[in-house]
Short mmCIF file of C-alpha atoms in Angstrom, two decimals:
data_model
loop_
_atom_site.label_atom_id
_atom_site.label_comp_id
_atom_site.label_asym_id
_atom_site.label_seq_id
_atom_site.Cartn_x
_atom_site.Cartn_y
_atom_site.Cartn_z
CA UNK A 71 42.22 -46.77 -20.62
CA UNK A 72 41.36 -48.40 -17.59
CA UNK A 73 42.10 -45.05 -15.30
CA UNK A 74 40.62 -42.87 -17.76
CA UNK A 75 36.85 -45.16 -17.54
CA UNK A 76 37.21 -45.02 -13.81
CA UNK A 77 37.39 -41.11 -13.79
CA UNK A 78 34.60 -41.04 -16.11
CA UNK A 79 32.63 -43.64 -13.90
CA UNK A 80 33.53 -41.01 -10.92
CA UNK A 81 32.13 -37.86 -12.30
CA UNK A 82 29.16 -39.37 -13.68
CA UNK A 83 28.70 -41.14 -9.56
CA UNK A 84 29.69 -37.15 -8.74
CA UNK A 85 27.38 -35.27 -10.73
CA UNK A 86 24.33 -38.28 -9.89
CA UNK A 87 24.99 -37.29 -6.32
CA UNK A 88 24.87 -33.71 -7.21
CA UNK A 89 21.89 -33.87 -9.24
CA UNK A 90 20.39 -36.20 -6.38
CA UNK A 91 21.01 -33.50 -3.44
CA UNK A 92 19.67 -30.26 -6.30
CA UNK A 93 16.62 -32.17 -6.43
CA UNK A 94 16.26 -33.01 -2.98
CA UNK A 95 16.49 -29.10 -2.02
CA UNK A 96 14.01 -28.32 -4.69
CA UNK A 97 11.75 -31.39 -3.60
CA UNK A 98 11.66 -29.70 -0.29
CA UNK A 99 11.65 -26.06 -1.56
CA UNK A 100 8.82 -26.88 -3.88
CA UNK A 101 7.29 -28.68 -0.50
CA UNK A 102 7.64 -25.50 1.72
CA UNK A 103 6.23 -23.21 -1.02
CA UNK A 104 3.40 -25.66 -1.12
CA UNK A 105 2.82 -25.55 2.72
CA UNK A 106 3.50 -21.81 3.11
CA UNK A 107 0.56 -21.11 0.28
CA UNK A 108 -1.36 -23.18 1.84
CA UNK A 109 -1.11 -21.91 5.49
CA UNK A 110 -1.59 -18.57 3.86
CA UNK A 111 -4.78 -19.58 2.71
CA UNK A 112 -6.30 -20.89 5.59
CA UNK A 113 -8.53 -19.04 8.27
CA UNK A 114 -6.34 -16.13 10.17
CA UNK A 115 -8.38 -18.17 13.45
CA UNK A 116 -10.42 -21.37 13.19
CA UNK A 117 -12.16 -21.15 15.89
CA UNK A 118 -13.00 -17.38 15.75
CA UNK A 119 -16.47 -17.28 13.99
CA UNK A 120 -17.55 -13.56 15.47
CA UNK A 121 -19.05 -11.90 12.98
CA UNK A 122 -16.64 -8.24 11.29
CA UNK A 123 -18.00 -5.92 8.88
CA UNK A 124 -16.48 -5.64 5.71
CA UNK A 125 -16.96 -3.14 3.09
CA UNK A 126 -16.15 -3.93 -0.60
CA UNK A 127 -16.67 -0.80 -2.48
CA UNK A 128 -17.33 -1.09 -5.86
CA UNK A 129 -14.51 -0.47 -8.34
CA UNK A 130 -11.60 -1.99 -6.33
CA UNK A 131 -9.25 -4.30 -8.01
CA UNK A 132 -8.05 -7.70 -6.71
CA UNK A 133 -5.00 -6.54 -5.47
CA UNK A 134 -7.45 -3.49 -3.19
CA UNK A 135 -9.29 -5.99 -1.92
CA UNK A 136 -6.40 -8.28 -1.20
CA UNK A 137 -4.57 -5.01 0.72
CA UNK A 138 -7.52 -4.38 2.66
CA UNK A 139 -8.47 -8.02 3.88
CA UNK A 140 -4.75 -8.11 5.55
CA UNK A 141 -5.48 -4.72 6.52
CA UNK A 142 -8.60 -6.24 8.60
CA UNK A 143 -7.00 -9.02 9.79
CA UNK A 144 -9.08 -11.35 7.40
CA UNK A 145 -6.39 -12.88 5.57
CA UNK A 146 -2.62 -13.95 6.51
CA UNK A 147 -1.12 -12.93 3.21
CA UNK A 148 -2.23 -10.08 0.82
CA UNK A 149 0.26 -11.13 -1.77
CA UNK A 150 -0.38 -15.16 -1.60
CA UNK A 151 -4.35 -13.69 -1.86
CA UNK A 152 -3.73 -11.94 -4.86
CA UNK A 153 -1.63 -14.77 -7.02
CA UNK A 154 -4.69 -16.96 -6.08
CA UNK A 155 -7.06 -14.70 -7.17
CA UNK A 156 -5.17 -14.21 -10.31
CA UNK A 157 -4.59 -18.07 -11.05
CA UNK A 158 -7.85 -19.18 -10.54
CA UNK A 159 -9.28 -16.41 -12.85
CA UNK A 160 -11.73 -14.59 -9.91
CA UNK A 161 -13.72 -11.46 -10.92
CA UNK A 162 -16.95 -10.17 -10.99
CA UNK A 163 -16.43 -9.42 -7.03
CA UNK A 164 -20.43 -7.74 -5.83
CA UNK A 165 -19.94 -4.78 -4.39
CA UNK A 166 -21.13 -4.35 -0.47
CA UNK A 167 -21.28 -4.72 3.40
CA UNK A 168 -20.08 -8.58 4.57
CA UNK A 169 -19.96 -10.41 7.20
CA UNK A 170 -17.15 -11.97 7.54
CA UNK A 171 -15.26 -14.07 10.38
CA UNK A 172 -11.57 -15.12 11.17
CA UNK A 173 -12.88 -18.77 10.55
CA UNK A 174 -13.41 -18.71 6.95
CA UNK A 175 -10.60 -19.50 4.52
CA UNK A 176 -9.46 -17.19 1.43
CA UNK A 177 -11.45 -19.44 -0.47
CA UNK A 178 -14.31 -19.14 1.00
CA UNK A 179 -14.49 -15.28 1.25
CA UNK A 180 -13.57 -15.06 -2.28
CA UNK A 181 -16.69 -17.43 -2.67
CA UNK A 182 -18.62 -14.94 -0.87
CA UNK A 183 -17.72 -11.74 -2.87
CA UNK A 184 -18.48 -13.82 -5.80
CA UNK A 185 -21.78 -15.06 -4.92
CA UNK A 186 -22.93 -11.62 -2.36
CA UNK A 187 -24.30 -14.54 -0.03
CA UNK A 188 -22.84 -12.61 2.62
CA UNK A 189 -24.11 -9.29 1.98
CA UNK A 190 -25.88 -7.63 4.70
CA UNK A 191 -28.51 -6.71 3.45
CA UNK A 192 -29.68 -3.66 5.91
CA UNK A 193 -27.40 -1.65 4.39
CA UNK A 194 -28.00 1.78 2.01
CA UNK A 195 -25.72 2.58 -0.66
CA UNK A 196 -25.43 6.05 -1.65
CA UNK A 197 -23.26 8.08 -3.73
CA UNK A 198 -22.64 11.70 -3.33
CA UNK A 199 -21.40 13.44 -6.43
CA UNK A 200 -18.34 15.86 -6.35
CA UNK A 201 -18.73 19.54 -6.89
CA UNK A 202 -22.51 19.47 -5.17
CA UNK A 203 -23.11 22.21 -2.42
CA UNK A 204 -24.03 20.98 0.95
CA UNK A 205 -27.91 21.28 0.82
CA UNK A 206 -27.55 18.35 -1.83
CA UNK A 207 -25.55 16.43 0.26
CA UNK A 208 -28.57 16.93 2.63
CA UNK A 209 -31.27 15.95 0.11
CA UNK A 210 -29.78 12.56 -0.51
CA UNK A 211 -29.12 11.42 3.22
CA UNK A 212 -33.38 12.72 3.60
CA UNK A 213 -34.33 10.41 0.06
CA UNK A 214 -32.41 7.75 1.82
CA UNK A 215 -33.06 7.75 5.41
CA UNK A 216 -36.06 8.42 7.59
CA UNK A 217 -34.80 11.98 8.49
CA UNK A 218 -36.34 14.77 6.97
CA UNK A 219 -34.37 17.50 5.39
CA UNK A 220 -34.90 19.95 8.05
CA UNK A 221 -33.83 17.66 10.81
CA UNK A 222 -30.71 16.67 8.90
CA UNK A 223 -29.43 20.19 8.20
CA UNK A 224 -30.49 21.46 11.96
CA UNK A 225 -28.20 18.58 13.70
CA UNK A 226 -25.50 19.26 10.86
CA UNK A 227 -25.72 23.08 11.83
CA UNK A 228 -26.02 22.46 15.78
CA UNK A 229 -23.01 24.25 17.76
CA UNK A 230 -23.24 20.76 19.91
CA UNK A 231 -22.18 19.01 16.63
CA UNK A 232 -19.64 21.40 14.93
CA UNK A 233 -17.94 21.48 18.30
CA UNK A 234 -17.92 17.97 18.78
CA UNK A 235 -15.82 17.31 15.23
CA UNK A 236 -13.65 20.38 15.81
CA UNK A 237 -12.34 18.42 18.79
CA UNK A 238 -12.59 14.84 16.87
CA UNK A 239 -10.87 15.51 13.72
CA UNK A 240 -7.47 17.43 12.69
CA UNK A 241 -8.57 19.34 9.91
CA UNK A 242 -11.38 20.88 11.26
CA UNK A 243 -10.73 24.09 13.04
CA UNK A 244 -13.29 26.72 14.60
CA UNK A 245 -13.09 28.52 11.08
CA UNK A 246 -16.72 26.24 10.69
CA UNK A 247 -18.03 28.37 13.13
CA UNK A 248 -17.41 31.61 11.16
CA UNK A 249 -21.34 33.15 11.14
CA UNK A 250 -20.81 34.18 7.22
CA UNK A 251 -20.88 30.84 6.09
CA UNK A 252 -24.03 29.31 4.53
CA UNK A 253 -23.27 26.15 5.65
CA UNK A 254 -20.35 25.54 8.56
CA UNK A 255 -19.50 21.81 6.71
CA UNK A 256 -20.00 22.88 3.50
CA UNK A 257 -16.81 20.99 1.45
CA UNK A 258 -15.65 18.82 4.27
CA UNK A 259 -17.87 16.07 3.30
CA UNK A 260 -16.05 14.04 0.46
CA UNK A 261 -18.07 12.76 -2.37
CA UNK A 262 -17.90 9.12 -2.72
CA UNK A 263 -20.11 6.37 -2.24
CA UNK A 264 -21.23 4.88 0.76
CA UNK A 265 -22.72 2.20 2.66
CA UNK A 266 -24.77 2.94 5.93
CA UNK A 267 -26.73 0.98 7.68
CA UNK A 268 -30.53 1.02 7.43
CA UNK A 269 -30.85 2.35 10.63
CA UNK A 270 -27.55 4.71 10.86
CA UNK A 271 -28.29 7.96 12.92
CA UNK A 272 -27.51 11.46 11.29
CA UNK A 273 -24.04 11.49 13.22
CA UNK A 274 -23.13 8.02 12.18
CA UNK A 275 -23.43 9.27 8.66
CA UNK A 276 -21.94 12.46 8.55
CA UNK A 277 -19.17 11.02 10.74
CA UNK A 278 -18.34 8.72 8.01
CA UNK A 279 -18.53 11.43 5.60
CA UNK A 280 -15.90 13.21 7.08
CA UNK A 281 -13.52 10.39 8.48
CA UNK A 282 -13.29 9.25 4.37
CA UNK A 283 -12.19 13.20 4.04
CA UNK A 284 -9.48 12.90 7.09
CA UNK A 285 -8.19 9.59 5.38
CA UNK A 286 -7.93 11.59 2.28
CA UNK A 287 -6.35 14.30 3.73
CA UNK A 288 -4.29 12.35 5.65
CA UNK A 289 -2.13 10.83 2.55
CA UNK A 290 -0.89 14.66 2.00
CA UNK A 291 -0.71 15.92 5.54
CA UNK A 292 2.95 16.65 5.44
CA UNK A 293 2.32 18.69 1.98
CA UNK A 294 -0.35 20.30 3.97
CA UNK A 295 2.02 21.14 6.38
CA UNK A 296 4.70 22.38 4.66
CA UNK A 297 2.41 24.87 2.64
CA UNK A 298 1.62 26.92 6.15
CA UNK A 299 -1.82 26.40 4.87
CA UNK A 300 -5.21 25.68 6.79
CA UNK A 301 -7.26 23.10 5.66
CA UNK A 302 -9.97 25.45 5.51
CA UNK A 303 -8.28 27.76 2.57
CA UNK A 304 -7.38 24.66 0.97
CA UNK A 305 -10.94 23.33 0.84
CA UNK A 306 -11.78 26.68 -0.36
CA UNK A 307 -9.59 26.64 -3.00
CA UNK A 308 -10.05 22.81 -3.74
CA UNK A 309 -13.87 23.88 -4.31
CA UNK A 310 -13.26 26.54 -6.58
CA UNK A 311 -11.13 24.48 -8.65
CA UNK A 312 -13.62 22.10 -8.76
CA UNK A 313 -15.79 23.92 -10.36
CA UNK A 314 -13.82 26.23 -12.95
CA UNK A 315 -11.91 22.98 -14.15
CA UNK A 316 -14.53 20.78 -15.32
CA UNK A 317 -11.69 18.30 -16.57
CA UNK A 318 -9.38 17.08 -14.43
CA UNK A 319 -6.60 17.96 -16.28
CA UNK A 320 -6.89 21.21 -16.22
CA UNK A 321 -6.72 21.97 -12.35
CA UNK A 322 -3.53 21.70 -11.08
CA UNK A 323 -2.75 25.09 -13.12
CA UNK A 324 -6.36 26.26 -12.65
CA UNK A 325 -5.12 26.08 -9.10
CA UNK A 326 -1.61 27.37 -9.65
CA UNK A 327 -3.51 30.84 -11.46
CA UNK A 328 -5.57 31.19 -8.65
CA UNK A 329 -2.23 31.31 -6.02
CA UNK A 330 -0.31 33.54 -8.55
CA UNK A 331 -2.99 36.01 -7.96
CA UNK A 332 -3.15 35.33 -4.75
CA UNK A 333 0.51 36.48 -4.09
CA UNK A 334 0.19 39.48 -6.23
CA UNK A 335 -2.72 40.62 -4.49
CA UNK A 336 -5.16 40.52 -7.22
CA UNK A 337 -8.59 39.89 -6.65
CA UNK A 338 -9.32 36.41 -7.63
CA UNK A 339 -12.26 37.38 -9.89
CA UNK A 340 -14.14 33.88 -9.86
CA UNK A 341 -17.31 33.64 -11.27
CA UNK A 342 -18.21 30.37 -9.85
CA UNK A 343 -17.99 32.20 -5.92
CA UNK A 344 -20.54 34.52 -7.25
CA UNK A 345 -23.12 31.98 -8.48
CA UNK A 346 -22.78 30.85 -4.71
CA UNK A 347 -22.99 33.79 -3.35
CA UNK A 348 -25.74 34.66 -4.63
CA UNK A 349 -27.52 31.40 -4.33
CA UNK A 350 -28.03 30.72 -7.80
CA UNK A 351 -27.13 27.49 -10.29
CA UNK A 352 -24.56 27.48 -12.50
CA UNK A 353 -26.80 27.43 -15.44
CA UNK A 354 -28.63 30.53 -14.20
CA UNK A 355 -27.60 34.29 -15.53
CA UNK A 356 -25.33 36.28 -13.23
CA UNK A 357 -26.71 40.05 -13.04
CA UNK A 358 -24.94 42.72 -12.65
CA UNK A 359 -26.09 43.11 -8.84
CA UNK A 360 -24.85 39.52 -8.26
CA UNK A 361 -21.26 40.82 -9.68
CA UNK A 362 -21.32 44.18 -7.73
CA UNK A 363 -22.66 42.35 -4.60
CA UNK A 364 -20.68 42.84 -1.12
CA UNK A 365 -20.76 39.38 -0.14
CA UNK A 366 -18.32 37.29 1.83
CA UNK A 367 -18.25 34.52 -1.46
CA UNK A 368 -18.18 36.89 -3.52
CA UNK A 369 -14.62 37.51 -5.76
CA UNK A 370 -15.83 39.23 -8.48
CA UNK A 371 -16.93 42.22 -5.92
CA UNK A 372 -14.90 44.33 -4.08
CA UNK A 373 -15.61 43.07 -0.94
CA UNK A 374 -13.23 40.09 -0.92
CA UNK A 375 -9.69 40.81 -1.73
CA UNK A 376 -8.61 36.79 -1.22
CA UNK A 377 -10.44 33.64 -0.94
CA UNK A 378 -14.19 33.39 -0.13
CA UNK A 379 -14.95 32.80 3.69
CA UNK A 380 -15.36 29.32 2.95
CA UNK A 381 -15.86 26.38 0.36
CA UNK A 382 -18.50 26.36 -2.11
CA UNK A 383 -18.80 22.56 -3.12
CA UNK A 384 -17.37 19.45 -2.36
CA UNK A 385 -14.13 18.82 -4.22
CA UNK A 386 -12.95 16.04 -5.68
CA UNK A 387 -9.44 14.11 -4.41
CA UNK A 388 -8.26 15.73 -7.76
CA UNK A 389 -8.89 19.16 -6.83
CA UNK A 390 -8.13 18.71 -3.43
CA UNK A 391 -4.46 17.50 -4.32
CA UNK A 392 -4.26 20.46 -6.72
CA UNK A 393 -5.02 22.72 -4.35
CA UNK A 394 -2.58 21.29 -2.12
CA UNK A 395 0.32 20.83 -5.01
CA UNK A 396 -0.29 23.52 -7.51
CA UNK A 397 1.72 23.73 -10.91
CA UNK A 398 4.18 26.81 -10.95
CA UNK A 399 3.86 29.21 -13.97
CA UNK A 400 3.81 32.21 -15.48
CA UNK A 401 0.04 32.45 -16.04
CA UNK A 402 -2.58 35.07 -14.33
CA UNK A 403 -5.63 34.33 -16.50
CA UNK A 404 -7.51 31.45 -17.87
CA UNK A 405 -11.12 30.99 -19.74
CA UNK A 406 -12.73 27.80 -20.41
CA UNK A 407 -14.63 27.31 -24.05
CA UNK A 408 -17.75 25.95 -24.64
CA UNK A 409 -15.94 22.42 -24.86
CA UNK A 410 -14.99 22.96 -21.18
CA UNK A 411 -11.07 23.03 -22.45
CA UNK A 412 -9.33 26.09 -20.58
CA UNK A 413 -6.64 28.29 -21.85
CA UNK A 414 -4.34 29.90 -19.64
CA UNK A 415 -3.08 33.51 -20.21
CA UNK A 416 0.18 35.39 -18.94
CA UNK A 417 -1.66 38.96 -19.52
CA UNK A 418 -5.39 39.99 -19.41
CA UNK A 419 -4.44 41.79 -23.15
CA UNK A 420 -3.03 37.95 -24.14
CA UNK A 421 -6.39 36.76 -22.55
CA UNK A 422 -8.48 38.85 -24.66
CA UNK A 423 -6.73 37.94 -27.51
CA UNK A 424 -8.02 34.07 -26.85
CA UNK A 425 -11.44 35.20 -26.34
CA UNK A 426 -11.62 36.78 -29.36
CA UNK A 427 -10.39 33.85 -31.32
CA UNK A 428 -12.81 31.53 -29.92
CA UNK A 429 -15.63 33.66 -30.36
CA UNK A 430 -14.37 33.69 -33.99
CA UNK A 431 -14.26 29.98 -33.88
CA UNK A 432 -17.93 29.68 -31.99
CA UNK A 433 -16.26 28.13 -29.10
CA UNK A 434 -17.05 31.27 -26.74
CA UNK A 435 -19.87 29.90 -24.12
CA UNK A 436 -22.46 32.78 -24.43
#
């Protein structure tokens, strides 16, 4: 009886000591975790109070802004960032420029996107809308900026400017300089919104215009390279796209129709190229003359057996990446109802066939 007390006195001294050294480790693991979140959180430099630029866009999520702070240099830890953020129930972040310093903890620049007391406030937002043509591109840097309209679209049109971003960026190419286009940068300008400074010359903004398209761009340039593709024709068909395919949904095998007729050497037949071609809006009447019209936009003439000489908006990412990564099928034709829903047709007899039902159904856009 006596043994059998001492073995139970033994394991019970064992598992004490056991229990003793499990808590000790998590006593000290709990203590790193502590130290490590709190080192995370604490200025990248204390004694670096320069001032950076940072620009919070509106829309991003926590976890955006988290990525892009470590992307700056601003914080030590994205992750760390974000389980703070999440714990301590932070939202509502202002939208804007900040200034912002290696000095100040995570703390106190989520204080500051909270509160915009860091804003700069000599900053213009503006937002460009996809599927615009270039001259209203133009319009809103003039309503913005003290640059007339004229002034703008001379320095965007200057062969000292187009040449300078043909050797700047990898996705222009000296197809700009083609003398049939209406505009040389028409589509390379991505539609987004912006902030410039108050006093930001015409190059500083169009610059950033087209550095947001390269960093678009740049996510698919090894699609882009595989599909023995220029930039240019993919614009071109981004744009077009863009404009046939009002919903999103819809353009990946608005895109994939366009290629299929493409590779059978049909002429693309697109509407929307002759409303630019002829200079009109979309909500204007197309005349016969417009059709017929030799122009290099133009695909519903005879003129232009492939794609138009150049873009004719500026797409969205959307249309962009369909361009880029078209659905494969069987189709050749496709019509949009008045709902802006588009059906997709394997013959132009099978295409007729829809028109006629949704004229029936008073879904035909007359």
């Amino acid at each position: 009886m006596e043994k059998e007390t001492s073995l139970t006195n033994n394991i019970i001294k064992k598992l004490r000591f056991y229990i003793f050294i499990a808590l000790i480790l998590i006593a000290i693991f709990l203590v790193g975790l502590t130290a490590f979140i709190f080192i995370s959180l604490m200025p990248v430099n204390p004694d670096d109070d320069s001032s950076r630029e940072f620009v919070l866009e509106k829309g991003l999520g926590a976890n955006q802004v988290a990525d892009k702070l470590e992307g700056a240099g601003l914080i030590k830890n994205a992750f760390v960032f974000k389980v703070y953020i999440k714990i301590n129930g932070y939202s509502n972040f202002q939208a804007g420029t900040y200034n912002l310093s290696l000095s100040m903890s995570a703390n106190d620049i989520i204080n500051s996107f909270v509160t915009g007391d860091r804003i700069i406030e000599d900053t213009i937002s503006i937002t460009f809308v996809e599927g615009k043509r270039f001259p209203y591109y133009i319009n809103k840097i003039a309503e913005s900026f003290d640059y007339s309209y004229d002034d703008i679209m001379a320095y965007a049109t200057s062969s000292e400017f187009l040449e300078s971003v043909i050797s700047k960026y990898w996705f222009i190419d000296e197809d700009i300089l083609n003398k049939d286009l209406y505009y040389p940068l028409e589509g390379y300008l991505f539609p987004d919104t912006y902030e410039f400074k108050k006093d930001a010359t015409i190059d500083e903004i169009l610059n950033k215009m087209l550095s947001e398209m390269e960093t678009k761009l740049a996510a698919y340039k090894d699609e882009i390279n595989l599909s023995n593709k220029k930039v240019s024709s993919l614009l071109t068909m981004a744009s077009m796209v863009e404009l046939e395919a009002v919903k999103a949904e819809h353009r990946l095998t608005v895109a994939g129709v366009f290629y299929n007729r493409l590779n059978s050497n049909m002429t693309l037949g697109s509407d929307v190229t002759t409303y630019y071609a002829a200079k009109k809006e979309m909500t204007d009447k197309l005349t016969m003359s417009d059709l017929n019209s030799c122009n290099a936009y133009n695909t519903r003439g005879t003129c232009v057996s492939g794609l138009p000489v150049g873009p004719i908006c500026s797409p969205s990412l959307s249309s962009i990446v369909a361009a880029i990564t078209p659905e494969e099928t069987d189709y050749y034709y496709f019509v949009a109802d008045s709902n802006n829903d588009v059906y997709f047709s394997k013959s132009s007899s099978e295409q007729n066939q829809v028109i006629a039902n949704l004229r029936r159904q008073g879904l035909w856009p007359e």
